[in-house]
Amino acid sequence: QVQLVESGGGFVQAGGSLRLSCAASGRTISRYAMGWFRQVPGKEREFVAAISWSGGGTYYADSVKGRFTISRDNAKNTVYLQMNSLKPEGTAVYYCAAGDPTIARVGAGGDYDYWGQGTQVTVSS
């Protein structure tokens, strides 16, 4: 089993930056595909970014491409989401997820096996 804990959320003005962290325990994440998703009340959970187990492949939703960067440090068992040029539309609870890289599809939240509790990001206009 893998336990994931997100941190780094908070309040930021539009145009600002935040760096989210997802710390894993229980098992190493080195062999997992990792993803970030976000959700606001009344809306479906939205894919944000994903990274392959090797770190060689990264994927982004069109809405964040060019502004967000996902990375991982397997030695620290941690995945990150650097968020730059934040927009009010980015206000959401952000979730970290881990999945079997041979099964999980980019953007498909239902394919991920483990989820963190989420961290709130609020972007003021």
CSV table of N, CA and C in Angstrom, one decimal:
chain,number,residue,atom,x,y,z
A,1,GLN,N,0.8,-1.2,0.0
A,1,GLN,CA,0.0,0.0,0.0
A,1,GLN,C,0.9,1.2,0.0
A,2,VAL,N,0.4,2.3,-0.6
A,2,VAL,CA,1.0,3.6,-0.7
A,2,VAL,C,0.2,4.6,0.0
A,3,GLN,N,0.8,5.4,0.8
A,3,GLN,CA,0.1,6.5,1.4
A,3,GLN,C,0.7,7.8,0.8
A,4,LEU,N,-0.2,8.7,0.4
A,4,LEU,CA,0.2,9.9,-0.2
A,4,LEU,C,-0.3,11.1,0.5
A,5,VAL,N,0.6,12.1,0.8
A,5,VAL,CA,0.2,13.3,1.5
A,5,VAL,C,0.7,14.5,0.7
A,6,GLU,N,-0.3,15.3,0.3
A,6,GLU,CA,0.0,16.6,-0.4
A,6,GLU,C,0.3,17.7,0.6
A,7,SER,N,1.1,18.6,0.2
A,7,SER,CA,1.3,19.8,0.9
A,7,SER,C,1.7,21.0,0.0
A,8,GLY,N,1.8,22.2,0.5
A,8,GLY,CA,2.2,23.3,-0.3
A,8,GLY,C,1.1,24.2,-0.8
A,9,GLY,N,-0.2,23.8,-0.6
A,9,GLY,CA,-1.3,24.6,-1.0
A,9,GLY,C,-1.4,25.8,-0.2
A,10,GLY,N,-2.2,26.7,-0.6
A,10,GLY,CA,-2.4,28.0,0.1
A,10,GLY,C,-3.1,29.0,-0.8
A,11,PHE,N,-2.9,30.3,-0.3
A,11,PHE,CA,-3.5,31.4,-1.0
A,11,PHE,C,-2.4,32.1,-1.9
A,12,VAL,N,-2.8,32.5,-3.1
A,12,VAL,CA,-1.9,33.2,-3.9
A,12,VAL,C,-2.7,34.1,-4.9
A,13,GLN,N,-2.1,35.2,-5.2
A,13,GLN,CA,-2.8,36.1,-6.2
A,13,GLN,C,-2.5,35.6,-7.6
A,14,ALA,N,-3.4,36.0,-8.5
A,14,ALA,CA,-3.3,35.7,-9.9
A,14,ALA,C,-1.9,36.1,-10.4
A,15,GLY,N,-1.3,35.2,-11.1
A,15,GLY,CA,0.0,35.5,-11.6
A,15,GLY,C,1.1,34.9,-10.7
A,16,GLY,N,0.8,34.5,-9.5
A,16,GLY,CA,1.8,34.0,-8.6
A,16,GLY,C,2.1,32.6,-8.8
A,17,SER,N,2.9,32.0,-7.9
A,17,SER,CA,3.4,30.7,-8.1
A,17,SER,C,3.2,29.9,-6.7
A,18,LEU,N,3.0,28.6,-6.9
A,18,LEU,CA,3.0,27.7,-5.7
A,18,LEU,C,3.7,26.4,-6.2
A,19,ARG,N,4.3,25.7,-5.2
A,19,ARG,CA,4.9,24.4,-5.5
A,19,ARG,C,4.3,23.4,-4.5
A,20,LEU,N,3.6,22.5,-5.1
A,20,LEU,CA,2.9,21.4,-4.3
A,20,LEU,C,3.9,20.2,-4.2
A,21,SER,N,3.8,19.6,-3.1
A,21,SER,CA,4.6,18.4,-2.9
A,21,SER,C,3.7,17.2,-2.5
A,22,CYS,N,4.1,16.0,-2.9
A,22,CYS,CA,3.3,14.8,-2.6
A,22,CYS,C,4.3,13.8,-2.0
A,23,ALA,N,4.3,13.6,-0.7
A,23,ALA,CA,5.2,12.7,-0.1
A,23,ALA,C,4.5,11.3,0.1
A,24,ALA,N,5.2,10.3,-0.3
A,24,ALA,CA,4.7,8.9,-0.3
A,24,ALA,C,5.4,8.2,0.8
A,25,SER,N,4.6,7.2,1.4
A,25,SER,CA,5.2,6.3,2.4
A,25,SER,C,4.5,4.9,2.2
A,26,GLY,N,5.1,4.0,2.8
A,26,GLY,CA,4.6,2.6,2.7
A,26,GLY,C,5.3,1.8,1.6
A,27,ARG,N,5.4,2.4,0.5
A,27,ARG,CA,6.2,1.8,-0.6
A,27,ARG,C,6.9,2.9,-1.4
A,28,THR,N,8.0,2.6,-2.1
A,28,THR,CA,8.6,3.6,-2.9
A,28,THR,C,7.7,3.9,-4.1
A,29,ILE,N,7.8,5.1,-4.6
A,29,ILE,CA,7.0,5.5,-5.8
A,29,ILE,C,7.8,5.3,-7.1
A,30,SER,N,9.0,4.8,-6.9
A,30,SER,CA,9.9,4.8,-8.1
A,30,SER,C,9.4,4.0,-9.3
A,31,ARG,N,8.5,3.1,-9.0
A,31,ARG,CA,7.9,2.3,-10.1
A,31,ARG,C,6.5,2.6,-10.4
A,32,TYR,N,6.0,3.7,-9.9
A,32,TYR,CA,4.6,4.2,-10.1
A,32,TYR,C,4.6,5.3,-11.1
A,33,ALA,N,3.6,5.3,-11.9
A,33,ALA,CA,3.3,6.6,-12.6
A,33,ALA,C,2.5,7.5,-11.6
A,34,MET,N,2.9,8.7,-11.6
A,34,MET,CA,2.3,9.7,-10.7
A,34,MET,C,1.5,10.8,-11.4
A,35,GLY,N,0.4,11.2,-10.8
A,35,GLY,CA,-0.4,12.2,-11.4
A,35,GLY,C,-0.9,13.2,-10.4
A,36,TRP,N,-1.3,14.4,-11.0
A,36,TRP,CA,-1.9,15.4,-10.2
A,36,TRP,C,-3.3,15.7,-10.8
A,37,PHE,N,-4.3,15.8,-10.0
A,37,PHE,CA,-5.7,16.1,-10.4
A,37,PHE,C,-6.2,17.2,-9.5
A,38,ARG,N,-7.2,17.9,-10.0
A,38,ARG,CA,-7.8,18.9,-9.1
A,38,ARG,C,-9.4,18.8,-9.3
A,39,GLN,N,-10.0,19.4,-8.3
A,39,GLN,CA,-11.5,19.3,-8.2
A,39,GLN,C,-12.0,20.5,-7.4
A,40,VAL,N,-13.1,21.0,-7.9
A,40,VAL,CA,-13.9,22.1,-7.2
A,40,VAL,C,-15.3,21.6,-7.1
A,41,PRO,N,-16.0,22.1,-6.1
A,41,PRO,CA,-17.4,21.7,-5.9
A,41,PRO,C,-18.2,21.9,-7.1
A,42,GLY,N,-19.0,20.9,-7.4
A,42,GLY,CA,-19.9,21.0,-8.6
A,42,GLY,C,-19.3,20.7,-9.9
A,43,LYS,N,-18.0,20.3,-9.9
A,43,LYS,CA,-17.3,20.0,-11.1
A,43,LYS,C,-16.7,18.6,-11.0
A,44,GLU,N,-16.4,18.0,-12.2
A,44,GLU,CA,-15.8,16.7,-12.2
A,44,GLU,C,-14.3,16.9,-11.9
A,45,ARG,N,-13.7,15.9,-11.4
A,45,ARG,CA,-12.3,15.9,-11.1
A,45,ARG,C,-11.5,16.0,-12.4
A,46,GLU,N,-10.6,16.9,-12.5
A,46,GLU,CA,-9.9,17.3,-13.7
A,46,GLU,C,-8.4,16.9,-13.6
A,47,PHE,N,-8.0,16.3,-14.7
A,47,PHE,CA,-6.6,15.9,-14.9
A,47,PHE,C,-5.7,17.2,-15.0
A,48,VAL,N,-4.6,17.2,-14.3
A,48,VAL,CA,-3.7,18.3,-14.4
A,48,VAL,C,-2.4,18.0,-15.1
A,49,ALA,N,-1.7,16.9,-14.5
A,49,ALA,CA,-0.4,16.6,-15.0
A,49,ALA,C,0.0,15.2,-14.6
A,50,ALA,N,0.9,14.5,-15.3
A,50,ALA,CA,1.3,13.2,-14.9
A,50,ALA,C,2.8,13.0,-15.4
A,51,ILE,N,3.4,12.1,-14.7
A,51,ILE,CA,4.8,11.8,-15.0
A,51,ILE,C,5.0,10.3,-14.9
A,52,SER,N,5.8,9.7,-15.9
A,52,SER,CA,6.1,8.3,-15.9
A,52,SER,C,6.9,7.9,-14.8
A,53,TRP,N,7.0,6.6,-14.6
A,53,TRP,CA,7.8,6.1,-13.4
A,53,TRP,C,9.3,6.4,-13.6
A,54,SER,N,9.7,6.5,-14.8
A,54,SER,CA,11.1,6.8,-15.0
A,54,SER,C,11.4,8.3,-15.0
A,55,GLY,N,10.4,9.1,-15.1
A,55,GLY,CA,10.5,10.6,-15.1
A,55,GLY,C,10.8,11.1,-16.5
A,56,GLY,N,10.9,10.1,-17.5
A,56,GLY,CA,11.2,10.5,-18.8
A,56,GLY,C,10.0,11.1,-19.6
A,57,GLY,N,8.8,10.9,-19.2
A,57,GLY,CA,7.7,11.3,-19.9
A,57,GLY,C,6.8,12.2,-19.0
A,58,THR,N,6.4,13.3,-19.4
A,58,THR,CA,5.5,14.2,-18.7
A,58,THR,C,4.3,14.6,-19.5
A,59,TYR,N,3.2,14.8,-18.9
A,59,TYR,CA,2.0,15.1,-19.7
A,59,TYR,C,1.2,16.1,-18.9
A,60,TYR,N,0.5,17.0,-19.7
A,60,TYR,CA,-0.2,18.1,-19.1
A,60,TYR,C,-1.5,18.4,-19.7
A,61,ALA,N,-2.5,18.8,-18.9
A,61,ALA,CA,-3.7,19.3,-19.5
A,61,ALA,C,-3.4,20.5,-20.3
A,62,ASP,N,-4.2,20.7,-21.3
A,62,ASP,CA,-4.0,21.9,-22.1
A,62,ASP,C,-4.2,23.2,-21.3
A,63,SER,N,-5.0,23.2,-20.3
A,63,SER,CA,-5.3,24.4,-19.5
A,63,SER,C,-4.1,24.8,-18.7
A,64,VAL,N,-3.1,23.9,-18.4
A,64,VAL,CA,-1.9,24.3,-17.6
A,64,VAL,C,-0.6,24.2,-18.4
A,65,LYS,N,-0.7,23.7,-19.6
A,65,LYS,CA,0.6,23.5,-20.3
A,65,LYS,C,1.3,24.8,-20.5
A,66,GLY,N,2.6,24.7,-20.2
A,66,GLY,CA,3.4,25.9,-20.3
A,66,GLY,C,3.6,26.7,-19.0
A,67,ARG,N,2.7,26.4,-18.1
A,67,ARG,CA,2.7,27.1,-16.8
A,67,ARG,C,3.0,26.2,-15.6
A,68,PHE,N,2.6,24.9,-15.7
A,68,PHE,CA,2.9,23.9,-14.6
A,68,PHE,C,4.0,23.0,-15.0
A,69,THR,N,4.7,22.5,-14.1
A,69,THR,CA,5.7,21.5,-14.3
A,69,THR,C,5.7,20.4,-13.2
A,70,ILE,N,5.5,19.2,-13.7
A,70,ILE,CA,5.5,18.1,-12.8
A,70,ILE,C,6.9,17.4,-12.8
A,71,SER,N,7.4,17.0,-11.6
A,71,SER,CA,8.7,16.4,-11.5
A,71,SER,C,8.6,15.4,-10.3
A,72,ARG,N,9.6,14.6,-10.3
A,72,ARG,CA,9.7,13.6,-9.2
A,72,ARG,C,11.1,13.4,-8.7
A,73,ASP,N,11.2,13.1,-7.4
A,73,ASP,CA,12.5,12.8,-6.8
A,73,ASP,C,12.3,11.5,-6.1
A,74,ASN,N,12.7,10.4,-6.8
A,74,ASN,CA,12.4,9.1,-6.3
A,74,ASN,C,13.3,8.8,-5.0
A,75,ALA,N,14.4,9.4,-4.9
A,75,ALA,CA,15.2,9.2,-3.7
A,75,ALA,C,14.5,9.8,-2.5
A,76,LYS,N,13.7,10.8,-2.7
A,76,LYS,CA,12.9,11.4,-1.6
A,76,LYS,C,11.5,10.9,-1.5
A,77,ASN,N,11.2,10.0,-2.5
A,77,ASN,CA,9.8,9.4,-2.5
A,77,ASN,C,8.8,10.5,-2.6
A,78,THR,N,9.1,11.5,-3.5
A,78,THR,CA,8.2,12.7,-3.5
A,78,THR,C,8.0,13.1,-5.0
A,79,VAL,N,6.8,13.6,-5.3
A,79,VAL,CA,6.5,14.2,-6.6
A,79,VAL,C,6.1,15.6,-6.4
A,80,TYR,N,6.4,16.5,-7.3
A,80,TYR,CA,6.1,17.9,-7.2
A,80,TYR,C,5.3,18.4,-8.3
A,81,LEU,N,4.6,19.5,-8.1
A,81,LEU,CA,3.9,20.2,-9.1
A,81,LEU,C,4.2,21.7,-8.9
A,82,GLN,N,5.1,22.2,-9.8
A,82,GLN,CA,5.4,23.6,-9.8
A,82,GLN,C,4.4,24.4,-10.6
A,83,MET,N,3.7,25.3,-10.0
A,83,MET,CA,2.6,26.0,-10.7
A,83,MET,C,3.0,27.5,-10.8
A,84,ASN,N,3.1,27.9,-12.0
A,84,ASN,CA,3.5,29.3,-12.2
A,84,ASN,C,2.3,30.0,-13.0
A,85,SER,N,2.3,31.3,-13.0
A,85,SER,CA,1.3,32.1,-13.6
A,85,SER,C,-0.1,31.6,-13.3
A,86,LEU,N,-0.3,31.4,-12.0
A,86,LEU,CA,-1.6,30.9,-11.6
A,86,LEU,C,-2.8,31.8,-12.0
A,87,LYS,N,-3.9,31.2,-12.3
A,87,LYS,CA,-5.1,31.9,-12.7
A,87,LYS,C,-6.2,31.6,-11.7
A,88,PRO,N,-7.2,32.4,-11.5
A,88,PRO,CA,-8.3,32.1,-10.6
A,88,PRO,C,-9.0,30.8,-10.9
A,89,GLU,N,-9.0,30.4,-12.2
A,89,GLU,CA,-9.6,29.1,-12.6
A,89,GLU,C,-8.8,27.9,-12.0
A,90,GLY,N,-7.6,28.2,-11.5
A,90,GLY,CA,-6.8,27.1,-10.9
A,90,GLY,C,-7.2,26.9,-9.4
A,91,THR,N,-8.1,27.6,-8.9
A,91,THR,CA,-8.6,27.4,-7.5
A,91,THR,C,-9.3,26.0,-7.4
A,92,ALA,N,-8.8,25.2,-6.6
A,92,ALA,CA,-9.3,23.8,-6.5
A,92,ALA,C,-8.6,23.1,-5.3
A,93,VAL,N,-9.1,21.9,-5.0
A,93,VAL,CA,-8.3,21.0,-4.2
A,93,VAL,C,-7.5,20.1,-5.1
A,94,TYR,N,-6.2,20.1,-4.9
A,94,TYR,CA,-5.3,19.4,-5.7
A,94,TYR,C,-5.0,18.0,-5.1
A,95,TYR,N,-5.1,17.0,-5.9
A,95,TYR,CA,-4.8,15.6,-5.4
A,95,TYR,C,-3.6,15.0,-6.1
A,96,CYS,N,-2.8,14.3,-5.3
A,96,CYS,CA,-1.8,13.5,-5.9
A,96,CYS,C,-2.2,12.0,-6.0
A,97,ALA,N,-1.8,11.3,-7.0
A,97,ALA,CA,-2.2,10.0,-7.3
A,97,ALA,C,-1.1,9.1,-7.8
A,98,ALA,N,-1.2,7.8,-7.5
A,98,ALA,CA,-0.2,6.9,-8.0
A,98,ALA,C,-0.9,5.7,-8.6
A,99,GLY,N,-0.3,5.2,-9.7
A,99,GLY,CA,-0.9,4.1,-10.4
A,99,GLY,C,0.1,3.2,-11.1
A,100,ASP,N,-0.3,2.0,-11.4
A,100,ASP,CA,0.5,1.1,-12.2
A,100,ASP,C,0.8,1.6,-13.5
A,101,PRO,N,2.1,1.9,-13.9
A,101,PRO,CA,2.4,2.5,-15.1
A,101,PRO,C,2.0,1.7,-16.4
A,102,THR,N,1.8,0.4,-16.2
A,102,THR,CA,1.4,-0.5,-17.3
A,102,THR,C,-0.1,-0.5,-17.5
A,103,ILE,N,-0.8,0.1,-16.6
A,103,ILE,CA,-2.3,0.2,-16.7
A,103,ILE,C,-2.8,1.6,-16.7
A,104,ALA,N,-2.4,2.4,-15.9
A,104,ALA,CA,-2.9,3.8,-15.7
A,104,ALA,C,-2.8,4.6,-17.0
A,105,ARG,N,-3.9,5.2,-17.4
A,105,ARG,CA,-3.9,6.1,-18.6
A,105,ARG,C,-3.8,7.5,-18.2
A,106,VAL,N,-3.0,8.3,-18.9
A,106,VAL,CA,-2.9,9.7,-18.6
A,106,VAL,C,-4.3,10.3,-18.7
A,107,GLY,N,-4.6,11.0,-17.6
A,107,GLY,CA,-5.9,11.8,-17.5
A,107,GLY,C,-7.0,11.0,-17.0
A,108,ALA,N,-6.9,9.7,-16.8
A,108,ALA,CA,-7.9,8.8,-16.3
A,108,ALA,C,-7.8,8.6,-14.8
A,109,GLY,N,-8.5,9.4,-14.1
A,109,GLY,CA,-8.3,9.3,-12.6
A,109,GLY,C,-8.7,7.9,-12.1
A,110,GLY,N,-9.7,7.3,-12.7
A,110,GLY,CA,-10.1,6.0,-12.2
A,110,GLY,C,-9.1,4.9,-12.4
A,111,ASP,N,-8.0,5.1,-13.2
A,111,ASP,CA,-7.0,4.2,-13.4
A,111,ASP,C,-5.9,4.2,-12.3
A,112,TYR,N,-5.9,5.2,-11.4
A,112,TYR,CA,-5.0,5.4,-10.4
A,112,TYR,C,-5.4,4.7,-9.1
A,113,ASP,N,-4.5,4.1,-8.4
A,113,ASP,CA,-4.8,3.2,-7.3
A,113,ASP,C,-4.8,3.9,-5.9
A,114,TYR,N,-3.9,4.9,-5.8
A,114,TYR,CA,-3.7,5.5,-4.5
A,114,TYR,C,-3.9,7.0,-4.7
A,115,TRP,N,-4.5,7.6,-3.7
A,115,TRP,CA,-4.8,9.1,-3.7
A,115,TRP,C,-4.4,9.7,-2.3
A,116,GLY,N,-4.0,10.9,-2.4
A,116,GLY,CA,-3.8,11.7,-1.2
A,116,GLY,C,-5.0,12.4,-0.7
A,117,GLN,N,-5.0,13.1,0.4
A,117,GLN,CA,-6.1,13.7,0.9
A,117,GLN,C,-6.5,15.0,0.2
A,118,GLY,N,-5.5,15.6,-0.5
A,118,GLY,CA,-5.7,16.8,-1.2
A,118,GLY,C,-5.2,18.0,-0.5
A,119,THR,N,-4.8,19.0,-1.2
A,119,THR,CA,-4.4,20.3,-0.6
A,119,THR,C,-5.1,21.4,-1.4
A,120,GLN,N,-5.6,22.4,-0.6
A,120,GLN,CA,-6.4,23.5,-1.2
A,120,GLN,C,-5.5,24.5,-1.8
A,121,VAL,N,-5.8,24.9,-3.0
A,121,VAL,CA,-5.1,26.0,-3.7
A,121,VAL,C,-6.2,27.1,-4.0
A,122,THR,N,-6.0,28.3,-3.5
A,122,THR,CA,-6.9,29.4,-3.8
A,122,THR,C,-6.2,30.5,-4.5
A,123,VAL,N,-6.6,30.9,-5.7
A,123,VAL,CA,-6.0,31.9,-6.5
A,123,VAL,C,-7.0,33.1,-6.5
A,124,SER,N,-6.6,34.2,-6.0
A,124,SER,CA,-7.4,35.4,-6.0
A,124,SER,C,-7.3,36.1,-7.3
A,125,SER,N,-8.4,36.7,-7.8
A,125,SER,CA,-8.4,37.5,-9.0
A,125,SER,C,-8.0,38.9,-8.8
